[in-house]
Each structure stands twice: as structure tokens, then as C-alpha cells.
mmCIF file of C-alpha atoms in Angstrom:
data_model
loop_
_atom_site.group_PDB
_atom_site.id
_atom_site.type_symbol
_atom_site.label_atom_id
_atom_site.label_comp_id
_atom_site.label_asym_id
_atom_site.label_seq_id
_atom_site.Cartn_x
_atom_site.Cartn_y
_atom_site.Cartn_z
ATOM 1 C CA GLU M 35 -0.133 -0.088 -0.076
ATOM 2 C CA ILE M 36 2.841 2.236 0.693
ATOM 3 C CA LEU M 37 4.516 1.892 -2.683
ATOM 4 C CA ASP M 38 1.470 2.329 -4.496
ATOM 5 C CA ALA M 39 0.815 5.611 -2.812
ATOM 6 C CA LYS M 40 4.162 6.899 -3.174
ATOM 7 C CA GLY M 41 2.850 9.382 -6.316
ATOM 8 C CA SER M 42 0.498 11.082 -3.731
ATOM 9 C CA GLY M 43 2.580 12.011 -0.986
ATOM 10 C CA ALA M 44 4.002 8.654 0.725
ATOM 11 C CA GLU M 45 7.405 10.191 2.468
ATOM 12 C CA LEU M 46 10.512 8.890 0.611
ATOM 13 C CA ASP M 47 11.351 7.135 3.931
ATOM 14 C CA GLU M 48 8.499 5.227 4.084
ATOM 15 C CA ILE M 49 8.980 4.442 0.344
ATOM 16 C CA LEU M 50 12.118 2.964 0.743
ATOM 17 C CA SER M 51 11.758 1.208 4.334
ATOM 18 C CA ALA M 52 8.780 -0.526 2.698
ATOM 19 C CA GLN M 53 11.023 -1.597 -0.486
ATOM 20 C CA ALA M 54 13.495 -2.810 1.906
ATOM 21 C CA GLY M 55 10.882 -4.939 3.814
ATOM 22 C CA LEU M 56 9.438 -6.474 0.719
ATOM 23 C CA VAL M 57 12.925 -7.122 -0.594
ATOM 24 C CA GLU M 58 13.360 -9.266 2.542
ATOM 25 C CA ILE M 59 10.253 -10.923 2.564
ATOM 26 C CA ARG M 60 10.971 -12.290 -1.171
ATOM 27 C CA ALA M 61 14.403 -13.104 0.299
ATOM 28 C CA ARG M 62 12.491 -15.355 2.638
ATOM 29 C CA ARG M 63 11.098 -16.974 -0.087
ATOM 30 C CA GLY M 64 14.107 -17.942 -1.767
ATOM 31 C CA ASP M 65 13.429 -14.746 -4.201
ATOM 32 C CA THR M 66 16.971 -13.326 -4.399
ATOM 33 C CA ALA M 67 17.043 -12.001 -7.696
ATOM 34 C CA GLU M 68 17.785 -7.901 -8.105
ATOM 35 C CA ALA M 69 17.599 -7.748 -4.121
ATOM 36 C CA ILE M 70 20.966 -6.527 -4.147
ATOM 37 C CA ASP M 71 20.504 -4.055 -6.967
ATOM 38 C CA THR M 72 16.968 -2.743 -5.408
ATOM 39 C CA LEU M 73 18.606 -2.256 -1.963
ATOM 40 C CA THR M 74 21.906 -0.824 -3.033
ATOM 41 C CA ALA M 75 19.744 1.991 -5.327
ATOM 42 C CA GLY M 76 17.679 2.611 -2.280
ATOM 43 C CA LEU M 77 20.400 2.876 -0.257
ATOM 44 C CA ALA M 78 22.146 5.493 -2.550
ATOM 45 C CA LEU M 79 18.840 7.493 -2.476
ATOM 46 C CA ALA M 80 18.493 7.144 1.226
ATOM 47 C CA ARG M 81 22.120 8.631 1.670
ATOM 48 C CA ASP M 82 22.065 11.290 -0.979
ATOM 49 C CA ASP M 83 18.820 12.674 0.789
ATOM 50 C CA GLN M 84 19.896 12.079 4.497
ATOM 51 C CA ARG M 85 17.431 9.688 5.289
ATOM 52 C CA ARG M 86 18.980 7.730 8.193
ATOM 53 C CA ASP M 87 16.057 5.446 9.251
ATOM 54 C CA ALA M 88 15.512 4.427 5.655
ATOM 55 C CA GLU M 89 19.108 3.928 5.333
ATOM 56 C CA ALA M 90 19.178 1.798 8.371
ATOM 57 C CA ALA M 91 16.488 -0.261 6.985
ATOM 58 C CA CYS M 92 18.020 -0.999 3.725
ATOM 59 C CA LEU M 93 21.206 -1.862 5.715
ATOM 60 C CA SER M 94 19.784 -4.115 7.815
ATOM 61 C CA ALA M 95 17.669 -5.946 4.780
ATOM 62 C CA LEU M 96 21.105 -6.078 2.784
ATOM 63 C CA ALA M 97 22.716 -7.843 5.669
ATOM 64 C CA PHE M 98 19.776 -10.320 5.777
ATOM 65 C CA VAL M 99 19.976 -10.966 1.970
ATOM 66 C CA GLN M 100 23.880 -11.094 1.834
ATOM 67 C CA GLY M 101 23.635 -13.389 4.493
ATOM 68 C CA MET M 102 21.159 -15.940 2.842
ATOM 69 C CA LEU M 103 23.654 -15.645 -0.339
ATOM 70 C CA GLY M 104 26.503 -16.514 1.920
ATOM 71 C CA ASP M 105 28.733 -13.444 1.439
ATOM 72 C CA THR M 106 29.700 -13.459 4.926
ATOM 73 C CA ALA M 107 31.933 -10.298 4.681
ATOM 74 C CA LYS M 108 29.512 -8.400 3.172
ATOM 75 C CA SER M 109 26.442 -9.332 5.281
ATOM 76 C CA ASP M 110 28.570 -8.045 8.294
ATOM 77 C CA GLU M 111 29.832 -5.271 6.732
ATOM 78 C CA ALA M 112 25.833 -4.280 6.055
ATOM 79 C CA TYR M 113 25.439 -5.313 9.984
ATOM 80 C CA ASP M 114 27.868 -2.935 11.218
ATOM 81 C CA SER M 115 26.744 -0.138 9.167
ATOM 82 C CA ALA M 116 23.104 -0.460 10.146
ATOM 83 C CA ILE M 117 23.820 -0.744 14.020
ATOM 84 C CA ARG M 118 25.676 2.029 14.026
ATOM 85 C CA LEU M 119 22.909 4.006 12.414
ATOM 86 C CA MET M 120 20.300 2.256 14.686
ATOM 87 C CA ARG M 121 22.059 3.365 17.417
ATOM 88 C CA ALA M 122 22.485 6.986 16.313
ATOM 89 C CA CYS M 123 18.049 7.104 15.491
ATOM 90 C CA GLY M 124 17.523 5.663 19.494
ATOM 91 C CA ALA M 125 15.936 2.656 17.106
ATOM 92 C CA HIS M 126 16.156 0.068 20.350
ATOM 93 C CA ARG M 127 13.835 -2.535 19.125
ATOM 94 C CA ALA M 128 14.996 -2.972 15.414
ATOM 95 C CA THR M 129 18.704 -2.432 16.951
ATOM 96 C CA ALA M 130 18.075 -5.718 19.127
ATOM 97 C CA ALA M 131 16.184 -7.623 16.337
ATOM 98 C CA LEU M 132 18.896 -7.133 14.204
ATOM 99 C CA HIS M 133 21.963 -8.200 16.781
ATOM 100 C CA ALA M 134 19.506 -11.142 17.208
ATOM 101 C CA ALA M 135 18.921 -12.240 13.869
ATOM 102 C CA THR M 136 22.828 -11.840 13.167
ATOM 103 C CA ALA M 137 23.419 -14.095 16.481
ATOM 104 C CA GLU M 138 21.156 -16.460 14.594
ATOM 105 C CA ARG M 139 22.775 -16.264 11.138
ATOM 106 C CA CYS M 140 25.949 -16.303 12.368
ATOM 107 C CA ALA M 141 25.403 -19.685 14.825
ATOM 108 C CA ALA M 142 23.864 -21.573 11.876
ATOM 109 C CA ARG M 143 26.910 -21.020 9.760
ATOM 110 C CA GLY M 144 29.293 -22.174 12.754
ATOM 111 C CA ASP M 145 30.846 -18.642 13.504
ATOM 112 C CA VAL M 146 30.478 -18.902 17.466
ATOM 113 C CA ALA M 147 32.535 -15.802 18.408
ATOM 114 C CA ARG M 148 30.476 -13.563 16.204
ATOM 115 C CA ALA M 149 27.121 -14.770 17.538
ATOM 116 C CA ARG M 150 28.130 -14.583 20.800
ATOM 117 C CA GLU M 151 29.181 -11.035 20.121
ATOM 118 C CA ALA M 152 25.796 -10.124 18.428
ATOM 119 C CA LEU M 153 23.890 -12.093 20.835
ATOM 120 C CA ARG M 154 25.532 -10.258 23.853
ATOM 121 C CA SER M 155 24.712 -7.128 21.944
ATOM 122 C CA ALA M 156 20.998 -7.662 21.745
ATOM 123 C CA GLU M 157 20.825 -8.728 25.308
ATOM 124 C CA ALA M 158 22.552 -5.575 26.274
ATOM 125 C CA VAL M 159 20.242 -3.816 24.017
ATOM 126 C CA VAL M 160 17.099 -5.136 25.621
ATOM 127 C CA GLY M 161 18.239 -4.609 28.868
ATOM 128 C CA GLY M 162 15.894 -5.748 32.178
ATOM 129 C CA GLY M 163 12.914 -4.215 29.976
ATOM 130 C CA ARG M 164 10.237 -7.258 28.849
ATOM 131 C CA ASP M 165 9.681 -6.587 25.087
ATOM 132 C CA ARG M 166 8.401 -9.970 24.301
ATOM 133 C CA LEU M 167 9.189 -9.775 20.467
ATOM 134 C CA ALA M 168 12.769 -9.149 21.202
ATOM 135 C CA ALA M 169 12.855 -11.765 23.898
ATOM 136 C CA ALA M 170 11.733 -14.360 21.163
ATOM 137 C CA SER M 171 14.413 -12.973 18.394
ATOM 138 C CA ILE M 172 16.831 -13.374 21.510
ATOM 139 C CA ALA M 173 15.686 -16.952 22.652
ATOM 140 C CA LEU M 174 16.208 -18.189 18.948
ATOM 141 C CA ALA M 175 19.284 -16.816 18.411
ATOM 142 C CA ARG M 176 20.572 -18.473 21.969
ATOM 143 C CA GLY M 177 19.180 -21.638 20.973
ATOM 144 C CA SER M 178 20.968 -21.416 17.401
ATOM 145 C CA LEU M 179 24.346 -20.678 19.468
ATOM 146 C CA HIS M 180 23.904 -23.637 21.995
ATOM 147 C CA GLU M 181 23.356 -25.898 19.432
ATOM 148 C CA ALA M 182 26.656 -24.722 17.298
ATOM 149 C CA THR M 183 28.543 -25.345 20.334
ATOM 150 C CA GLY M 184 27.048 -29.227 20.890
ATOM 151 C CA ASP M 185 24.937 -27.899 24.028
ATOM 152 C CA LEU M 186 22.000 -29.763 23.008
ATOM 153 C CA ALA M 187 19.652 -29.720 26.286
ATOM 154 C CA GLY M 188 20.455 -25.742 26.225
ATOM 155 C CA ALA M 189 19.541 -25.266 22.827
ATOM 156 C CA LEU M 190 16.075 -27.272 23.279
ATOM 157 C CA ALA M 191 14.944 -25.115 26.489
ATOM 158 C CA ALA M 192 15.990 -21.755 24.416
ATOM 159 C CA TYR M 193 13.865 -23.168 21.665
ATOM 160 C CA TRP M 194 11.167 -23.799 23.955
ATOM 161 C CA GLU M 195 11.414 -20.170 25.429
ATOM 162 C CA ALA M 196 11.162 -18.844 22.022
ATOM 163 C CA ILE M 197 8.189 -20.943 21.140
ATOM 164 C CA ASP M 198 6.726 -19.275 24.660
ATOM 165 C CA GLU M 199 7.577 -15.552 23.746
ATOM 166 C CA ALA M 200 6.673 -15.674 20.240
ATOM 167 C CA ARG M 201 3.022 -16.990 20.880
ATOM 168 C CA ILE M 202 2.565 -13.793 23.487
ATOM 169 C CA ALA M 203 3.840 -11.519 21.080
ATOM 170 C CA GLY M 204 2.115 -12.764 17.887
ATOM 171 C CA ALA M 205 5.441 -13.277 16.359
ATOM 172 C CA SER M 206 4.322 -16.327 14.252
ATOM 173 C CA SER M 207 7.385 -16.831 12.096
ATOM 174 C CA ILE M 208 9.550 -16.966 14.951
ATOM 175 C CA GLU M 209 7.312 -19.662 16.741
ATOM 176 C CA ARG M 210 7.111 -21.581 13.605
ATOM 177 C CA ALA M 211 11.117 -21.538 13.211
ATOM 178 C CA ALA M 212 11.645 -22.542 16.908
ATOM 179 C CA CYS M 213 8.965 -25.392 16.732
ATOM 180 C CA VAL M 214 10.961 -26.853 13.676
ATOM 181 C CA LEU M 215 14.412 -26.317 15.299
ATOM 182 C CA SER M 216 13.408 -27.903 18.366
ATOM 183 C CA GLY M 217 11.602 -30.837 16.738
ATOM 184 C CA GLN M 218 14.915 -32.593 15.808
ATOM 185 C CA LEU M 219 16.232 -32.500 19.630
ATOM 186 C CA ASP M 220 13.192 -32.989 21.234
ATOM 187 C CA PRO M 221 13.299 -36.483 23.269
ATOM 188 C CA ASP M 222 9.900 -36.937 22.878
ATOM 189 C CA GLN M 223 9.509 -37.805 18.853
ATOM 190 C CA VAL M 224 6.069 -38.447 18.841
ATOM 191 C CA SER M 225 4.979 -35.407 20.100
ATOM 192 C CA SER M 226 7.529 -33.313 18.536
ATOM 193 C CA SER M 227 6.083 -34.873 15.005
ATOM 194 C CA ARG M 228 2.877 -33.223 15.661
ATOM 195 C CA TYR M 229 3.965 -29.588 16.394
ATOM 196 C CA MET M 230 6.619 -29.951 13.678
ATOM 197 C CA ARG M 231 3.949 -30.975 11.176
ATOM 198 C CA SER M 232 1.935 -27.823 11.738
ATOM 199 C CA ALA M 233 4.589 -25.592 11.646
ATOM 200 C CA LEU M 234 5.917 -26.894 8.838
ATOM 201 C CA LEU M 235 2.659 -26.582 6.797
ATOM 202 C CA ALA M 236 2.536 -23.148 7.855
ATOM 203 C CA LEU M 237 6.033 -22.234 6.524
ATOM 204 C CA ALA M 238 5.285 -23.861 3.708
ATOM 205 C CA ALA M 239 1.753 -22.168 3.284
ATOM 206 C CA GLU M 240 4.107 -18.967 3.351
ATOM 207 C CA GLY M 241 6.898 -20.068 1.546
ATOM 208 C CA ASP M 242 9.393 -18.735 4.285
ATOM 209 C CA ARG M 243 12.482 -20.763 3.920
ATOM 210 C CA THR M 244 14.433 -18.521 5.994
ATOM 211 C CA ALA M 245 15.589 -21.672 8.477
ATOM 212 C CA PHE M 246 16.467 -24.220 6.234
ATOM 213 C CA ALA M 247 18.589 -22.011 3.951
ATOM 214 C CA LEU M 248 20.507 -21.104 6.579
ATOM 215 C CA ARG M 249 20.631 -25.000 7.997
ATOM 216 C CA PRO M 250 20.813 -27.102 4.728
ATOM 217 C CA ALA M 251 21.256 -30.172 6.981
ATOM 218 C CA LEU M 252 18.050 -29.363 8.409
ATOM 219 C CA ALA M 253 16.166 -29.562 5.266
ATOM 220 C CA ILE M 254 17.936 -32.625 4.846
ATOM 221 C CA TRP M 255 16.586 -34.064 7.893
ATOM 222 C CA MET M 256 13.110 -32.993 7.221
ATOM 223 C CA ARG M 257 12.754 -34.045 4.022
ATOM 224 C CA ASP M 258 13.952 -37.500 5.252
ATOM 225 C CA ARG M 259 11.025 -37.669 7.644
ATOM 226 C CA VAL M 260 7.960 -35.934 5.629
ATOM 227 C CA ASP M 261 6.429 -39.277 5.199
ATOM 228 C CA ALA M 262 6.948 -40.005 9.046
ATOM 229 C CA LEU M 263 5.167 -36.295 9.879
ATOM 230 C CA GLY M 264 2.014 -37.649 8.138
ATOM 231 C CA ILE M 265 2.411 -34.992 5.244
ATOM 232 C CA THR M 266 -0.500 -35.552 2.478
ATOM 233 C CA ALA M 267 0.177 -36.180 -1.070
ATOM 234 C CA GLN M 268 -1.862 -32.617 -1.484
ATOM 235 C CA GLU M 269 0.469 -31.185 0.976
ATOM 236 C CA ARG M 270 3.816 -32.673 -0.339
ATOM 237 C CA PRO M 271 4.590 -30.596 -3.311
ATOM 238 C CA ALA M 272 4.812 -27.610 -1.221
ATOM 239 C CA VAL M 273 6.395 -29.061 1.595
ATOM 240 C CA LEU M 274 9.266 -30.638 -0.793
ATOM 241 C CA GLU M 275 9.950 -26.998 -2.228
ATOM 242 C CA LEU M 276 10.280 -25.364 0.900
ATOM 243 C CA LEU M 277 12.821 -27.997 1.781
ATOM 244 C CA THR M 278 14.699 -27.519 -1.309
ATOM 245 C CA VAL M 279 17.236 -25.169 -0.479
ATOM 246 C CA ARG M 280 19.102 -23.501 -3.251
ATOM 247 C CA ALA M 281 22.838 -23.260 -3.412
ATOM 248 C CA ALA M 282 24.558 -20.071 -3.006
ATOM 249 C CA VAL M 283 27.044 -18.926 -5.429
ATOM 250 C CA GLU M 284 30.106 -20.326 -3.366
ATOM 251 C CA ASP M 285 28.179 -23.583 -2.532
ATOM 252 C CA THR M 286 28.166 -24.493 -6.114
ATOM 253 C CA PRO M 287 29.659 -28.026 -6.690
ATOM 254 C CA PRO M 288 33.795 -27.739 -7.585
ATOM 255 C CA ALA M 289 34.801 -29.778 -10.446
ATOM 256 C CA ARG M 290 35.845 -33.312 -9.731
ATOM 257 C CA GLY M 291 39.757 -33.600 -9.140
ATOM 258 C CA ALA M 292 40.276 -30.079 -8.139
ATOM 259 C CA ALA M 293 43.083 -29.126 -5.740
ATOM 260 C CA LEU M 294 42.535 -29.004 -2.275
ATOM 261 C CA GLN M 295 44.003 -25.632 -0.624
ATOM 262 C CA VAL M 296 43.528 -25.193 3.445
ATOM 263 C CA THR M 297 44.424 -22.209 5.423
ATOM 264 C CA LEU M 298 44.840 -22.894 9.183
ATOM 265 C CA LEU M 299 46.569 -19.499 10.102
ATOM 266 C CA GLY M 300 43.828 -17.234 11.202
ATOM 267 C CA ALA M 301 40.467 -18.062 10.069
ATOM 268 C CA LEU M 302 39.782 -21.814 8.804
ATOM 269 C CA ASP M 303 39.647 -21.279 4.729
ATOM 270 C CA VAL M 304 38.842 -24.657 2.778
ATOM 271 C CA ARG M 305 39.112 -24.122 -1.394
ATOM 272 C CA ILE M 306 38.643 -26.712 -3.892
ATOM 273 C CA GLY M 307 39.990 -25.416 -7.347
ATOM 274 C CA GLY M 308 40.396 -21.947 -5.884
ATOM 275 C CA GLN M 309 36.773 -22.216 -4.966
ATOM 276 C CA ARG M 310 35.571 -21.146 -1.303
ATOM 277 C CA ILE M 311 33.467 -23.746 0.679
ATOM 278 C CA SER M 312 30.852 -21.901 2.159
ATOM 279 C CA ASP M 313 30.647 -21.616 6.136
ATOM 280 C CA ARG M 314 27.352 -22.804 5.485
ATOM 281 C CA ALA M 315 28.496 -26.220 4.446
ATOM 282 C CA TRP M 316 29.729 -26.672 7.888
ATOM 283 C CA ARG M 317 27.315 -28.306 10.057
ATOM 284 C CA THR M 318 28.699 -26.794 13.347
ATOM 285 C CA SER M 319 31.990 -25.131 14.342
ATOM 286 C CA LYS M 320 32.842 -28.292 15.979
ATOM 287 C CA ALA M 321 32.899 -29.804 12.711
ATOM 288 C CA LYS M 322 35.603 -27.592 11.195
ATOM 289 C CA GLU M 323 37.537 -27.701 14.820
ATOM 290 C CA LEU M 324 37.688 -31.647 14.040
ATOM 291 C CA PHE M 325 38.649 -31.162 10.526
ATOM 292 C CA SER M 326 41.521 -29.319 11.388
ATOM 293 C CA LEU M 327 42.691 -31.123 14.182
ATOM 294 C CA LEU M 328 42.478 -34.597 11.767
ATOM 295 C CA LEU M 329 44.223 -32.272 9.323
ATOM 296 C CA MET M 330 46.647 -31.328 11.339
ATOM 297 C CA HIS M 331 47.943 -34.945 12.383
#
């Protein structure tokens, strides 16, 4: 509605922020075509017109889209810039949400140090206040961090906390993501199958594949359990489409027999035929540590 009204008095701030929001929603559905170009153009407009709120919105969406595409460096750069602007504007809720979302993405790709830093920042912004939406986002990020470090009991407890907070806040996307993430950790697989089925169908109806795009291994795990979850023949195409994770550019398979290069001094960097293996290809940070240990010995 805001974009439709742009010729009849809508403020540039509103137009650019709405455009950024629309790009992010499409990216959650797997449509990243032209997303970077659209956000970059919006960012340039916002900067030229000194619209700091709109600039922050564009940068926040850019951090999300770059993260979905597996471009870690550019995602982190956009995140840092957005946070500086949001602090200057006093946008506390948006700042906490961006910190939490970044913590979740970093944890999912195995960058534990960066995830911890972003999570601490989110918690510091919220402080002692009880913002249910922020609490739900933070709990989801905390669960992802616990899972990345191998604390599965802590992860399950955090995901359940995210579900409870999200229900109170009416944040259905966070609730459904937390349901799916907790399902593989819940010792009561009979009970988890029921709530996972409901969450999976709701995500399929919305086309929100964010949780699976960040965690390809989770998508594979869910695809193997489609029959066990009682997904009907009518529901199956949408669910399988949701669980089909498109590879980011740097995730495309390298040529067979290509040379392997590994850098261990500093951040772990693995390349095959000169092509970097994405951080998202590692299930957890422990997997990277084990690979490094085996390689050194």
C-alpha cells in the first residue's frame, strides 16, 4: 500500500523502508533476484537525501540478503553499518532484532565468536525490559548458539522459550522456526512430530524457507521425515519445495579432482579448485575444529 501510494504524498523514508521490507520478505521465500541491486539503489537514495531511518532499513535488509546468499563479509559489513545508524536514531527494538537475527545467522554458519558477540549486544540493548518480540528473537538466537557449540539440552530449552515468547508476542514466524528447530532435539519424537508438522505446513504456506536456507542439513533431515510426519499427497509438493535449498554462488560444487587448499593460520579457509567452501557447508563449528585437527595430524 505504501509503494502504491508513493506518487501521492508518501514520504521517501516510508517508500524506501517498505521497499527494503518487501525485498526481505521475498528473500525469505527464496527470491533473491535483483535484491542486491534494489537495496543498493535504495541505499544510495537514502544517503543522498540524508534519510537515516531508511538507510538503516536498507542496510538491515542487505545484511539479511547477503547472509542468505552466503556472502559473509558483505553481510557483516552491512550489519555493522546498520547498527551504527540505528544507535544514532535511538531505534532500540530494531537494533535488538538485528543483533539477534545476526547472532542466529552466525551460529547457523558456525561462527560462534561472532554469534556470541551479537547475542550479548542484543541482550544489552533490551536490558531488563520485557519486550516479548525481542525476547523471542533473542531466545531463538541463543538456541542456535547452544546448538552450534554442542549444548543440545540448552538449545532445546532456548527454542521452547522462543516458542512461548513468540506466542505471547504474536510473532508467528519466530514461533514456527523455533518449533522446527526444537523438533530434531526433542526426546519425545511422537509429540514433536505433531507440532513440527503444523509448523512445517504453515511455513510452506508462507514460503518462508529462512530456517532451512541457513541450515541445509536441517532441510535434508526434514525431507527424510516427510512421510513420518504424515504429510499428505496434496501437501507434499509445497513442503518439498520449501525444503529444497538453492545453493548460494559459493556453494556450487567444484569440479571433480580439483586441488584442495586449506589455510589454518587465522580463520579456517577451505578451497577446492580455488573456490571457497561456504561457512554454511559446515554443520557446526565443532565440525570445522575436527576437520582442522585431523588435517594437522
